[in-house]
Amino acid sequence: MTSALASQMELAQVVDGGLAHVEQAMRDATDSQVNVLRDASHHILNAGGKRVRPRLMLLTYLTLGGTDLDYIAKPAAAVELMHTASVVHDDINDHGILRRGRPSVNAIWGRTFALLTGDFLFTAVYELMASYGDLNVDLARAATALVEGETLQASAVKDKRFTREIYMEIIALKTAALFRAASAIGAKLAGADPSQVRALSDFGFNVGMAFQIVDDILDLVADEEKLGKTSGKDLMQGRGVAVAMNAGNGSGAADPMDAVKRKLLEGDTLEKAQRQAEFLVERAAETLAMLAPSPPRAALEELAWMVVKRER
Amino acid sequence: MTSALASQMELAQVVDGGLAHVEQAMRDATDSQVNVLRDASHHILNAGGKRVRPRLMLLTYLTLGGTDLDYIAKPAAAVELMHTASVVHDDINDHGILRRGRPSVNAIWGRTFALLTGDFLFTAVYELMASYGDLNVDLARAATALVEGETLQASAVKDKRFTREIYMEIIALKTAALFRAASAIGAKLAGADPSQVRALSDFGFNVGMAFQIVDDILDLVADEEKLGKTSGKDLMQGRGVAVAMNAGNGSGAADPMDAVKRKLLEGDTLEKAQRQAEFLVERAAETLAMLAPSPPRAALEELAWMVVKRER
């Protein structure tokens, strides 16, 4: 075994250990005295998920020389719980009944408790981060952006103004901002200098943009079983990357659904979207060039490529 | 004019000035680039409200010698926005169509946008407090308690287990915890010593308990026009102080609604509840005795009595 391969295997163990800490931190933070909040939170946490946001934070932290995987566990848990909160509320608004291969919280506990469980996950984030000082500025901004992105999306669908520009703004707010915060917090906790924090923030942002584009492609092409969540919601609701790619620049109106679906299946819309996601990851990878090569830097780059090459 | 009266009038001006700062901080924190979030937030903020939580924080701060009304404005705004967020989500779950004398956010913008507006108000709280360090521990705990209280209430109604003990636990979590945080943060920002912080926290907690009991009485006896919100919801939904007072200790089941309503109108349930609220305020007022008399201390005591004597 080469020493490079050996140190990569060692890194994988470190990352797995760190992610196990994150899982524990998420369970602890949601261990409410109120049964339904604990049960519903643990239901969705136990379903797993890709954990791409905490992985991004962890790898950023390690790449910049961080070593205390216990200290990073809580912010990494916070960033994943923030995402989980938004997913629980999404499934109310979108009537999603399947999530991570399980019935959604909404489907099992009903709308009232799903709303409260999402709120509880938000407050769990707040509690987890309360003693982390100014890092809260990064996460709070991302939290606001996330809600703004979701709202902009619902508004655009309602007003039938789902253009490419609005699509890019939506995914920047609802997804890429939280990826950026994950990287920024990982970098800051590792004691990175401001130029490194900026570079890694850009890295996270671009990976987040790519992640959402691919997510939207998978929503169209993957079957529900593989995807583990209610699919085809985007098209049904007049949104997502395909609707945006077909709407033209600033045309102000999406085609009726049937026409869009026909276009998608015939045209090269999805290939174009996939290429755009890959372009974003290339740009992200370039940002890493300012850092000395190392196993965590390689793993960070690999994570970025995994985001565009995944099938679920 | 006596000098005591003169200094009381001076204090009233200071408090009004401080509250004007709070209003501005709330408007600024909710001035989203996304129209519907800004409009819905400003709709409910413009409707006014008693602002009892920021007033409590301000008066606690002044009583303990605080002077910088600009610095206290953001935490005071955060505590009121936290309450406002929960109100917006409440009106979804309870189908409340009237709030603060206006149509609820839910009634105007519909469920999807009401859910997102509540989320946005939560994240606005988080952003407002992000640079206030460990004070976030107090507010984050109160936020979690608030959601736990609302959930415990919905669970108790669903399981028909609306006993006095559970009622007291619910209002401690959903209301008194945030009042306690308001006082604790006001005291800490004024540089109070730990025993003063504890005393004022207890004061806030007891005033919060009394406030919720009186709120629940008003829900039964006041008409909607005076109250400015959909009333009678508690009884309709099998909860609130009256249902709890009639359920007996640990009996495990509330009477059917008709029987409860008859009992309420005949019996002394509401007088008993009112006496309990007044007892809590007496206990709260006693806590203030450890502090030297001053116009803000008198105003704080007056606020506590206002809470039980109000008619809306």
Coordinates of C-alpha atoms in Angstrom, one line a residue:
Chain A
M1 CA 0.0 0.0 0.0
T2 CA 1.4 3.4 -0.9
S3 CA 1.6 6.0 1.8
A4 CA -0.8 8.3 -0.1
L5 CA -3.4 5.5 -0.1
A6 CA -2.7 4.7 3.6
S7 CA -3.2 8.4 4.6
Q8 CA -6.4 8.5 2.6
M9 CA -7.7 5.5 4.4
E10 CA -6.7 7.1 7.7
L11 CA -8.6 10.2 6.7
A12 CA -11.7 8.2 5.8
Q13 CA -11.6 6.8 9.4
V14 CA -11.2 10.3 10.9
V15 CA -14.2 11.6 8.8
D16 CA -16.4 8.7 9.7
G17 CA -15.5 9.2 13.4
G18 CA -16.3 12.9 13.1
L19 CA -19.7 12.2 11.4
A20 CA -20.6 9.8 14.1
H21 CA -20.1 12.6 16.6
V22 CA -22.3 14.8 14.4
E23 CA -25.1 12.1 14.5
Q24 CA -24.9 12.0 18.3
A25 CA -25.0 15.8 18.5
M26 CA -28.1 15.9 16.4
R27 CA -29.8 13.2 18.5
D28 CA -28.9 14.9 21.7
A29 CA -30.1 18.3 20.5
T30 CA -33.5 16.9 19.6
D31 CA -34.0 14.7 22.7
S32 CA -37.1 16.7 23.8
Q33 CA -39.1 16.1 26.9
V34 CA -42.1 16.3 24.6
N35 CA -42.5 12.9 23.0
V36 CA -43.8 13.8 19.6
L37 CA -41.0 16.3 19.0
R38 CA -38.4 13.7 19.9
D39 CA -40.0 10.9 18.0
A40 CA -40.7 12.9 14.8
S41 CA -37.1 14.4 14.9
H42 CA -35.5 11.1 15.4
H43 CA -37.7 9.5 12.8
I44 CA -36.3 11.8 10.1
L45 CA -32.7 11.7 11.5
N46 CA -32.7 7.9 11.6
A47 CA -33.7 7.9 8.0
G48 CA -30.2 9.0 7.2
G49 CA -29.6 11.2 4.3
K50 CA -26.4 12.2 2.5
R51 CA -25.1 14.4 5.3
V52 CA -23.3 16.4 2.6
R53 CA -23.4 19.7 4.6
P54 CA -21.7 18.4 7.8
R55 CA -19.3 16.5 5.6
L56 CA -18.4 19.7 3.7
M57 CA -17.8 21.5 7.1
L58 CA -15.7 18.7 8.5
L59 CA -13.5 18.4 5.4
T60 CA -13.1 22.1 5.1
Y61 CA -12.0 22.2 8.8
L62 CA -9.5 19.3 8.3
T63 CA -8.2 20.8 5.1
L64 CA -7.3 24.0 6.9
G65 CA -5.6 22.2 9.7
G66 CA -8.4 21.8 12.3
T67 CA -8.0 18.8 14.6
D68 CA -10.8 18.9 17.3
L69 CA -13.6 16.8 15.8
D70 CA -15.5 17.1 19.1
Y71 CA -15.7 20.9 18.8
I72 CA -16.8 20.9 15.2
A73 CA -19.5 18.3 15.8
K74 CA -22.1 20.8 17.1
P75 CA -21.9 23.4 14.3
A76 CA -21.9 20.5 11.8
A77 CA -25.0 19.1 13.5
A78 CA -26.5 22.6 13.4
V79 CA -26.1 23.0 9.7
E80 CA -27.6 19.6 9.0
L81 CA -30.5 20.3 11.4
M82 CA -31.2 23.6 9.7
H83 CA -31.5 21.7 6.4
T84 CA -33.7 19.1 8.1
A85 CA -36.0 21.7 9.5
S86 CA -36.5 23.2 6.0
V87 CA -37.2 19.7 4.6
V88 CA -39.9 19.0 7.2
H89 CA -41.6 22.4 6.4
D90 CA -41.2 21.8 2.7
D91 CA -43.1 18.5 2.9
I92 CA -46.0 20.4 4.4
N93 CA -46.2 23.0 1.7
D94 CA -45.5 20.5 -1.1
H95 CA -47.6 17.6 0.3
G96 CA -44.5 15.4 0.1
I97 CA -45.4 12.0 1.6
L98 CA -42.0 10.2 1.1
R99 CA -38.7 11.5 2.4
R100 CA -35.4 9.7 2.7
G101 CA -37.2 6.4 1.8
R102 CA -39.7 6.8 4.7
P103 CA -43.1 8.4 5.2
S104 CA -42.6 12.2 5.8
V105 CA -43.2 13.6 9.3
N106 CA -46.3 15.3 7.7
A107 CA -47.6 11.9 6.5
I108 CA -47.2 10.2 9.9
W109 CA -47.9 13.0 12.4
G110 CA -50.1 15.4 10.4
R111 CA -49.7 19.0 9.5
T112 CA -49.8 20.6 13.0
F113 CA -47.1 18.4 14.5
A114 CA -45.0 18.6 11.3
L115 CA -45.1 22.4 11.5
L116 CA -44.1 22.3 15.2
T117 CA -41.3 19.7 14.5
G118 CA -39.8 22.0 11.9
D119 CA -39.9 24.9 14.3
F120 CA -38.3 22.7 17.0
L121 CA -35.5 21.7 14.6
F122 CA -34.9 25.5 14.0
T123 CA -34.7 26.2 17.7
A124 CA -32.4 23.1 18.2
V125 CA -30.0 24.8 15.7
Y126 CA -30.2 28.0 17.7
E127 CA -29.5 26.2 21.0
L128 CA -26.6 24.2 19.5
M129 CA -24.9 27.4 18.2
A130 CA -25.7 29.7 21.2
S131 CA -22.2 29.4 22.7
Y132 CA -20.4 29.7 19.3
G133 CA -20.2 33.5 19.3
D134 CA -19.9 35.3 16.0
L135 CA -20.1 32.1 13.9
N136 CA -23.8 32.6 14.4
V137 CA -23.6 35.6 12.0
D138 CA -22.8 33.2 9.2
L139 CA -25.4 30.6 10.1
A140 CA -28.2 33.1 10.8
R141 CA -27.7 34.8 7.4
A142 CA -27.8 31.4 5.7
A143 CA -31.0 30.6 7.7
T144 CA -32.7 33.8 6.5
A145 CA -31.5 33.2 2.9
L146 CA -32.9 29.6 3.0
V147 CA -36.4 30.9 4.0
E148 CA -36.1 33.7 1.5
G149 CA -35.2 31.2 -1.3
E150 CA -38.1 29.0 -0.4
T151 CA -40.5 32.0 -0.5
L152 CA -39.1 33.4 -3.7
Q153 CA -39.7 29.9 -5.3
A154 CA -43.3 29.8 -4.0
S155 CA -43.9 33.4 -5.3
A156 CA -42.3 32.7 -8.7
V157 CA -44.6 29.6 -9.1
K158 CA -47.6 31.5 -8.1
D159 CA -46.9 34.4 -10.4
K160 CA -45.7 32.1 -13.2
R161 CA -42.4 34.0 -13.4
F162 CA -40.1 31.1 -13.3
T163 CA -37.2 32.5 -15.4
R164 CA -33.5 31.3 -15.4
E165 CA -32.4 34.4 -13.5
I166 CA -35.0 33.8 -10.8
Y167 CA -34.1 30.1 -10.7
M168 CA -30.4 31.0 -10.0
E169 CA -31.4 33.5 -7.3
I170 CA -33.7 30.9 -5.7
I171 CA -31.0 28.2 -5.5
A172 CA -28.4 30.6 -4.3
L173 CA -30.6 31.5 -1.4
K174 CA -32.3 28.3 -0.6
T175 CA -29.3 25.9 -1.0
A176 CA -25.9 27.5 -1.8
A177 CA -26.0 30.0 1.1
L178 CA -26.1 27.1 3.6
F179 CA -23.3 25.3 1.8
R180 CA -21.3 28.5 2.0
A181 CA -22.0 28.9 5.7
A182 CA -20.9 25.3 6.3
S183 CA -17.5 26.0 4.6
A184 CA -17.1 29.4 6.2
I185 CA -17.7 28.0 9.7
G186 CA -15.4 25.0 9.1
A187 CA -12.7 27.4 7.9
K188 CA -13.1 29.9 10.7
L189 CA -13.1 27.1 13.4
A190 CA -9.8 25.9 11.9
G191 CA -8.3 29.3 12.4
A192 CA -8.1 30.1 8.7
D193 CA -7.0 33.6 7.6
P194 CA -9.6 35.8 5.9
S195 CA -8.5 35.1 2.3
Q196 CA -8.8 31.3 3.0
V197 CA -12.2 31.8 4.6
R198 CA -13.3 33.7 1.4
A199 CA -11.9 31.1 -0.9
L200 CA -13.6 28.2 1.0
S201 CA -16.8 30.1 1.2
D202 CA -16.8 30.5 -2.6
F203 CA -16.0 26.8 -2.9
G204 CA -19.0 25.9 -0.7
F205 CA -21.3 28.3 -2.5
N206 CA -20.5 26.8 -6.0
V207 CA -20.8 23.3 -4.7
G208 CA -24.2 24.2 -3.3
M209 CA -25.3 25.7 -6.6
A210 CA -24.2 22.5 -8.4
F211 CA -25.9 20.3 -5.7
Q212 CA -29.3 22.0 -6.2
I213 CA -29.2 21.8 -10.0
V214 CA -28.4 18.1 -9.8
D215 CA -31.1 17.6 -7.2
D216 CA -33.6 19.2 -9.6
I217 CA -32.4 17.0 -12.5
L218 CA -32.8 13.9 -10.3
D219 CA -36.3 15.1 -9.3
L220 CA -37.2 14.7 -12.9
V221 CA -35.3 11.5 -14.0
A222 CA -34.9 9.3 -10.9
D223 CA -37.7 7.0 -9.7
E224 CA -39.1 7.5 -6.2
E225 CA -37.7 4.3 -4.9
K226 CA -34.1 5.2 -5.7
L227 CA -34.6 8.9 -4.7
G228 CA -36.3 8.1 -1.4
K229 CA -38.6 11.1 -1.7
T230 CA -41.7 12.1 -3.6
S231 CA -40.4 13.0 -7.1
G232 CA -41.7 15.0 -10.0
K233 CA -42.9 17.7 -7.5
D234 CA -41.0 20.4 -9.3
L235 CA -42.7 19.9 -12.6
M236 CA -46.1 19.4 -11.1
Q237 CA -45.7 22.7 -9.3
G238 CA -44.2 24.7 -12.2
R239 CA -40.7 25.1 -10.9
G240 CA -37.2 23.6 -10.8
V241 CA -34.3 23.7 -13.2
A242 CA -36.2 22.3 -16.2
V243 CA -39.0 24.8 -16.1
A244 CA -36.5 27.6 -15.7
M245 CA -34.2 26.4 -18.5
N246 CA -37.3 26.3 -20.8
A247 CA -38.7 29.6 -19.7
G248 CA -36.2 31.7 -21.6
N249 CA -34.4 34.8 -20.1
G250 CA -36.9 37.0 -18.5
S251 CA -39.8 35.8 -20.6
G252 CA -41.9 36.0 -17.5
A253 CA -44.0 32.9 -18.1
A254 CA -43.4 29.2 -18.0
D255 CA -45.1 27.0 -20.6
P256 CA -48.1 24.9 -19.5
M257 CA -46.9 21.7 -17.9
D258 CA -47.7 19.3 -20.7
A259 CA -45.7 21.3 -23.2
V260 CA -42.8 21.6 -20.8
K261 CA -42.7 17.9 -20.1
R262 CA -42.7 17.1 -23.8
K263 CA -39.9 19.6 -24.4
L264 CA -37.8 18.1 -21.6
L265 CA -38.0 14.6 -22.8
E266 CA -37.2 15.6 -26.4
G267 CA -34.7 18.3 -25.9
D268 CA -31.3 18.7 -24.3
T269 CA -32.4 20.8 -21.3
L270 CA -31.2 18.3 -18.8
E271 CA -27.8 17.8 -20.4
K272 CA -27.4 21.6 -20.4
A273 CA -28.3 21.8 -16.8
Q274 CA -25.9 18.9 -16.0
R275 CA -23.1 20.7 -17.8
Q276 CA -23.8 23.9 -15.9
A277 CA -23.5 21.9 -12.6
E278 CA -20.2 20.4 -13.7
F279 CA -18.9 23.9 -14.7
L280 CA -19.7 25.1 -11.2
V281 CA -17.8 22.2 -9.6
E282 CA -14.8 22.9 -11.9
R283 CA -14.8 26.5 -10.7
A284 CA -15.1 25.3 -7.1
A285 CA -12.1 22.9 -7.6
E286 CA -10.0 25.8 -8.9
T287 CA -10.5 27.6 -5.6
L288 CA -8.8 24.8 -3.8
A289 CA -5.6 25.2 -5.8
M290 CA -4.5 28.0 -3.4
L291 CA -4.1 25.4 -0.7
A292 CA -1.3 22.9 -0.4
P293 CA -2.3 19.4 -1.6
S294 CA -3.3 17.0 1.2
P295 CA -5.6 14.1 1.7
P296 CA -8.4 16.3 3.1
R297 CA -8.1 18.7 0.2
A298 CA -8.4 15.7 -2.2
A299 CA -11.4 14.5 -0.3
L300 CA -13.0 17.9 -0.5
E301 CA -12.5 18.0 -4.2
E302 CA -13.9 14.4 -4.4
L303 CA -17.0 15.5 -2.4
A304 CA -17.6 18.3 -5.0
W305 CA -17.5 15.8 -7.9
M306 CA -19.7 13.4 -6.0
V307 CA -22.3 16.1 -5.8
V308 CA -22.7 16.2 -9.6
K309 CA -22.1 12.5 -10.3
R310 CA -24.5 11.0 -7.8
E311 CA -27.7 9.2 -8.8
R312 CA -29.8 10.0 -5.8
Chain B
M1 CA -45.8 68.6 40.6
T2 CA -43.9 66.5 43.0
S3 CA -40.4 65.4 42.0
A4 CA -41.6 61.7 42.1
L5 CA -44.3 62.4 39.6
A6 CA -41.8 64.4 37.5
S7 CA -39.3 61.6 37.4
Q8 CA -42.1 59.1 36.5
M9 CA -43.1 61.3 33.6
E10 CA -39.5 61.5 32.5
L11 CA -39.3 57.7 32.7
A12 CA -42.4 57.3 30.6
Q13 CA -40.7 59.4 27.9
V14 CA -37.5 57.3 28.1
V15 CA -39.5 54.0 27.8
D16 CA -41.5 55.4 24.9
G17 CA -38.3 56.4 23.2
G18 CA -36.8 52.9 23.8
L19 CA -39.9 51.2 22.4
A20 CA -39.7 53.4 19.3
H21 CA -36.2 52.0 18.8
V22 CA -37.6 48.5 19.2
E23 CA -40.2 49.1 16.6
Q24 CA -37.6 50.3 14.2
A25 CA -35.3 47.4 14.9
M26 CA -38.2 45.0 14.2
R27 CA -39.0 46.7 10.9
D28 CA -35.3 46.7 9.8
A29 CA -34.8 43.0 10.7
T30 CA -37.8 42.1 8.6
D31 CA -37.1 44.3 5.6
S32 CA -36.6 41.3 3.3
Q33 CA -35.7 41.5 -0.4
V34 CA -38.5 39.0 -0.9
N35 CA -41.7 41.1 -1.1
V36 CA -44.2 38.7 0.5
L37 CA -42.0 38.2 3.6
R38 CA -41.5 41.9 4.1
D39 CA -45.2 42.7 3.5
A40 CA -46.6 39.9 5.7
S41 CA -44.1 40.7 8.5
H42 CA -44.8 44.4 8.4
H43 CA -48.6 43.7 8.2
I44 CA -48.5 42.0 11.6
L45 CA -46.0 44.4 13.1
N46 CA -48.0 47.4 12.0
A47 CA -51.1 45.9 13.7
G48 CA -49.3 46.8 17.0
G49 CA -49.9 44.6 20.0
K50 CA -49.1 45.2 23.7
R51 CA -45.4 44.8 23.3
V52 CA -45.3 43.5 26.9
R53 CA -42.2 41.4 26.3
P54 CA -39.9 44.2 25.1
R55 CA -41.4 46.5 27.7
L56 CA -40.5 44.0 30.4
M57 CA -36.9 43.8 29.1
L58 CA -36.6 47.5 28.8
L59 CA -37.9 48.2 32.3
T60 CA -35.7 45.4 33.8
Y61 CA -32.7 46.9 32.1
L62 CA -33.5 50.4 33.4
T63 CA -34.3 49.1 36.9
L64 CA -30.9 47.5 37.1
G65 CA -29.1 50.7 36.0
G66 CA -28.9 50.2 32.2
T67 CA -28.7 53.3 30.2
D68 CA -28.0 52.4 26.5
L69 CA -31.5 52.2 25.0
D70 CA -29.9 51.7 21.5
Y71 CA -28.0 48.6 22.6
I72 CA -31.1 47.0 24.2
A73 CA -33.3 47.6 21.2
K74 CA -32.2 44.6 19.2
P75 CA -32.6 42.0 21.9
A76 CA -36.0 43.6 22.8
A77 CA -37.0 43.4 19.2
A78 CA -35.8 39.8 19.0
V79 CA -38.0 38.7 22.0
E80 CA -41.1 40.3 20.4
L81 CA -40.3 38.8 17.0
M82 CA -40.0 35.4 18.6
H83 CA -43.5 35.8 20.0
T84 CA -44.7 37.1 16.7
A85 CA -43.3 34.1 14.8
S86 CA -45.1 31.8 17.1
V87 CA -48.4 33.7 16.7
V88 CA -48.2 33.5 12.9
H89 CA -47.7 29.7 13.1
D90 CA -50.4 29.4 15.7
D91 CA -52.9 31.0 13.4
I92 CA -52.1 28.3 10.8
N93 CA -52.7 25.4 13.3
D94 CA -55.7 27.0 15.0
H95 CA -57.3 28.5 11.8
G96 CA -57.2 31.9 13.5
I97 CA -58.4 34.5 11.0
L98 CA -58.3 37.6 13.1
R99 CA -55.1 38.8 14.9
R100 CA -54.5 42.2 16.6
G101 CA -57.7 43.5 15.0
R102 CA -56.6 42.6 11.5
P103 CA -56.9 39.5 9.2
S104 CA -54.2 37.0 10.1
V105 CA -51.2 36.4 7.8
N106 CA -52.8 33.0 7.1
A107 CA -56.1 34.6 6.2
I108 CA -54.5 37.1 3.7
W109 CA -51.5 35.2 2.2
G110 CA -52.6 31.6 2.7
R111 CA -51.0 28.7 4.5
T112 CA -47.8 28.3 2.5
F113 CA -46.7 31.9 2.9
A114 CA -47.8 32.1 6.5
L115 CA -45.6 29.1 7.3
L116 CA -42.7 30.7 5.6
T117 CA -43.3 34.1 7.2
G118 CA -43.2 32.5 10.6
D119 CA -39.9 30.8 9.7
F120 CA -38.6 34.1 8.5
L121 CA -39.5 35.8 11.7
F122 CA -37.6 33.0 13.6
T123 CA -34.5 33.6 11.4
A124 CA -34.8 37.3 11.9
V125 CA -34.6 36.7 15.6
Y126 CA -31.5 34.6 15.0
E127 CA -29.9 37.3 12.9
L128 CA -30.7 40.1 15.4
M129 CA -29.1 38.2 18.2
A130 CA -26.1 36.7 16.3
S131 CA -23.6 39.2 17.7
Y132 CA -25.0 39.2 21.3
G133 CA -22.8 36.2 22.5
D134 CA -24.0 34.1 25.4
L135 CA -27.3 36.0 25.7
N136 CA -28.3 33.6 22.9
V137 CA -28.3 30.8 25.4
D138 CA -31.2 32.4 27.3
L139 CA -33.2 33.2 24.2
A140 CA -32.5 29.9 22.5
R141 CA -33.7 27.9 25.5
A142 CA -36.8 30.0 25.6
A143 CA -37.4 29.5 21.9
T144 CA -37.2 25.7 22.3
A145 CA -39.5 25.9 25.4
L146 CA -42.0 27.9 23.4
V147 CA -42.2 25.3 20.7
E148 CA -42.3 22.5 23.2
G149 CA -45.2 24.2 25.0
E150 CA -47.2 24.6 21.9
T151 CA -46.6 20.9 21.0
L152 CA -47.5 19.7 24.5
Q153 CA -50.7 21.7 24.2
A154 CA -51.6 20.1 20.9
S155 CA -50.7 16.7 22.2
A156 CA -52.8 17.2 25.4
V157 CA -55.8 18.2 23.4
K158 CA -55.4 15.3 21.0
D159 CA -55.0 12.8 23.9
K160 CA -57.8 14.5 25.9
R161 CA -55.3 14.8 28.8
F162 CA -55.8 18.4 29.6
T163 CA -55.2 18.4 33.4
R164 CA -54.2 21.3 35.7
E165 CA -50.6 20.0 36.0
I166 CA -50.3 19.8 32.2
Y167 CA -51.8 23.2 31.8
M168 CA -49.3 24.7 34.2
E169 CA -46.5 23.0 32.3
I170 CA -47.8 24.2 29.0
I171 CA -48.0 27.8 30.0
A172 CA -44.6 27.7 31.7
L173 CA -43.1 26.5 28.4
K174 CA -45.0 28.4 25.8
T175 CA -45.2 31.7 27.6
A176 CA -43.4 32.1 30.9
A177 CA -40.0 30.9 29.5
L178 CA -39.9 33.8 27.0
F179 CA -40.9 36.3 29.7
R180 CA -38.1 34.9 31.9
A181 CA -35.6 35.3 29.0
A182 CA -36.8 38.9 28.5
S183 CA -36.0 39.7 32.1
A184 CA -32.8 37.7 32.3
I185 CA -31.4 39.4 29.1
G186 CA -32.5 42.9 30.3
A187 CA -30.7 42.2 33.7
K188 CA -27.6 40.8 32.1
L189 CA -27.2 43.7 29.7
A190 CA -27.5 46.1 32.6
G191 CA -24.6 44.3 34.2
A192 CA -26.6 42.9 37.1
D193 CA -25.0 40.4 39.5
P194 CA -26.1 36.7 39.4
S195 CA -28.5 37.0 42.4
Q196 CA -30.2 40.0 40.7
V197 CA -30.4 38.1 37.4
R198 CA -32.0 35.2 39.2
A199 CA -34.5 37.4 41.0
L200 CA -35.5 39.2 37.9
S201 CA -35.7 36.0 35.9
D202 CA -38.2 34.7 38.6
F203 CA -40.1 37.9 38.3
G204 CA -40.4 37.6 34.5
F205 CA -41.4 33.9 34.8
N206 CA -44.2 34.6 37.3
V207 CA -45.5 37.6 35.3
G208 CA -45.5 35.4 32.2
M209 CA -47.5 32.7 34.0
A210 CA -50.1 35.3 35.1
F211 CA -50.1 36.8 31.6
Q212 CA -51.1 33.5 30.0
I213 CA -53.8 32.7 32.6
V214 CA -55.4 36.1 32.0
D215 CA -55.0 35.6 28.2
D216 CA -56.9 32.4 28.5
I217 CA -59.7 34.0 30.6
L218 CA -60.0 36.8 28.1
D219 CA -60.2 34.2 25.3
L220 CA -63.4 33.1 27.0
V221 CA -65.1 36.3 28.2
A222 CA -64.0 39.1 25.9
D223 CA -65.6 39.7 22.5
E224 CA -63.5 39.4 19.4
E225 CA -63.7 43.1 18.6
K226 CA -62.2 44.1 21.9
L227 CA -59.7 41.3 21.9
G228 CA -58.6 41.8 18.3
K229 CA -58.2 38.1 17.6
T230 CA -60.3 35.0 17.0
S231 CA -61.7 34.2 20.5
G232 CA -63.2 31.1 22.0
K233 CA -60.6 29.0 20.3
D234 CA -59.5 27.4 23.5
L235 CA -62.8 26.0 24.4
M236 CA -63.5 24.9 20.9
Q237 CA -60.3 23.0 20.9
G238 CA -60.5 21.5 24.3
R239 CA -57.7 23.4 26.0
G240 CA -57.0 26.6 28.0
V241 CA -57.3 27.5 31.6
A242 CA -61.0 26.8 32.0
V243 CA -60.8 23.3 30.6
A244 CA -57.8 22.6 32.8
M245 CA -59.5 24.0 36.0
N246 CA -62.5 21.8 35.4
A247 CA -60.5 18.6 34.5
G248 CA -59.5 17.9 38.1
N249 CA -56.0 16.9 39.1
G250 CA -54.7 14.2 36.9
S251 CA -58.1 12.9 36.1
G252 CA -56.8 12.4 32.5
A253 CA -59.9 13.5 30.7
A254 CA -61.7 16.8 30.0
D255 CA -65.4 16.9 30.0
P256 CA -67.2 17.1 26.7
M257 CA -67.3 20.7 25.5
D258 CA -71.0 21.3 26.3
A259 CA -70.7 20.3 29.9
V260 CA -67.5 22.3 30.3
K261 CA -69.1 25.4 28.9
R262 CA -72.2 25.1 31.2
K263 CA -69.9 24.6 34.2
L264 CA -67.8 27.7 33.3
L265 CA -70.8 30.0 33.0
E266 CA -72.3 28.7 36.3
G267 CA -69.3 28.1 38.5
D268 CA -66.4 30.1 39.9
T269 CA -63.7 28.6 37.6
L270 CA -62.8 31.9 36.0
E271 CA -62.7 33.8 39.4
K272 CA -60.4 31.1 40.7
A273 CA -58.1 31.4 37.7
Q274 CA -58.1 35.2 38.1
R275 CA -57.1 34.8 41.7
Q276 CA -54.3 32.5 40.8
A277 CA -53.0 35.0 38.3
E278 CA -53.1 37.8 41.0
F279 CA -51.3 35.5 43.4
L280 CA -48.5 35.0 40.9
V281 CA -48.1 38.8 40.4
E282 CA -48.0 39.3 44.2
R283 CA -45.1 36.8 44.3
A284 CA -43.5 38.5 41.4
A285 CA -43.8 41.9 43.1
E286 CA -42.2 40.5 46.3
T287 CA -39.0 39.6 44.3
L288 CA -38.6 43.3 43.4
A289 CA -38.3 44.2 47.1
M290 CA -34.6 43.2 47.0
L291 CA -34.0 46.2 44.8
A292 CA -33.9 49.9 45.9
P293 CA -37.1 51.8 45.1
S294 CA -36.9 53.8 41.9
P295 CA -39.2 55.0 39.1
P296 CA -38.3 52.0 36.8
R297 CA -38.8 49.5 39.7
A298 CA -42.3 51.1 40.3
A299 CA -43.0 50.9 36.5
L300 CA -42.0 47.2 36.5
E301 CA -44.4 46.5 39.3
E302 CA -47.1 48.4 37.5
L303 CA -46.5 46.4 34.4
A304 CA -47.0 43.2 36.4
W305 CA -50.3 44.4 37.7
M306 CA -51.4 45.7 34.3
V307 CA -51.0 42.1 33.1
V308 CA -53.7 40.8 35.4
K309 CA -56.0 43.9 35.2
R310 CA -56.1 44.3 31.5
E311 CA -59.3 43.8 29.5
R312 CA -57.6 42.8 26.2

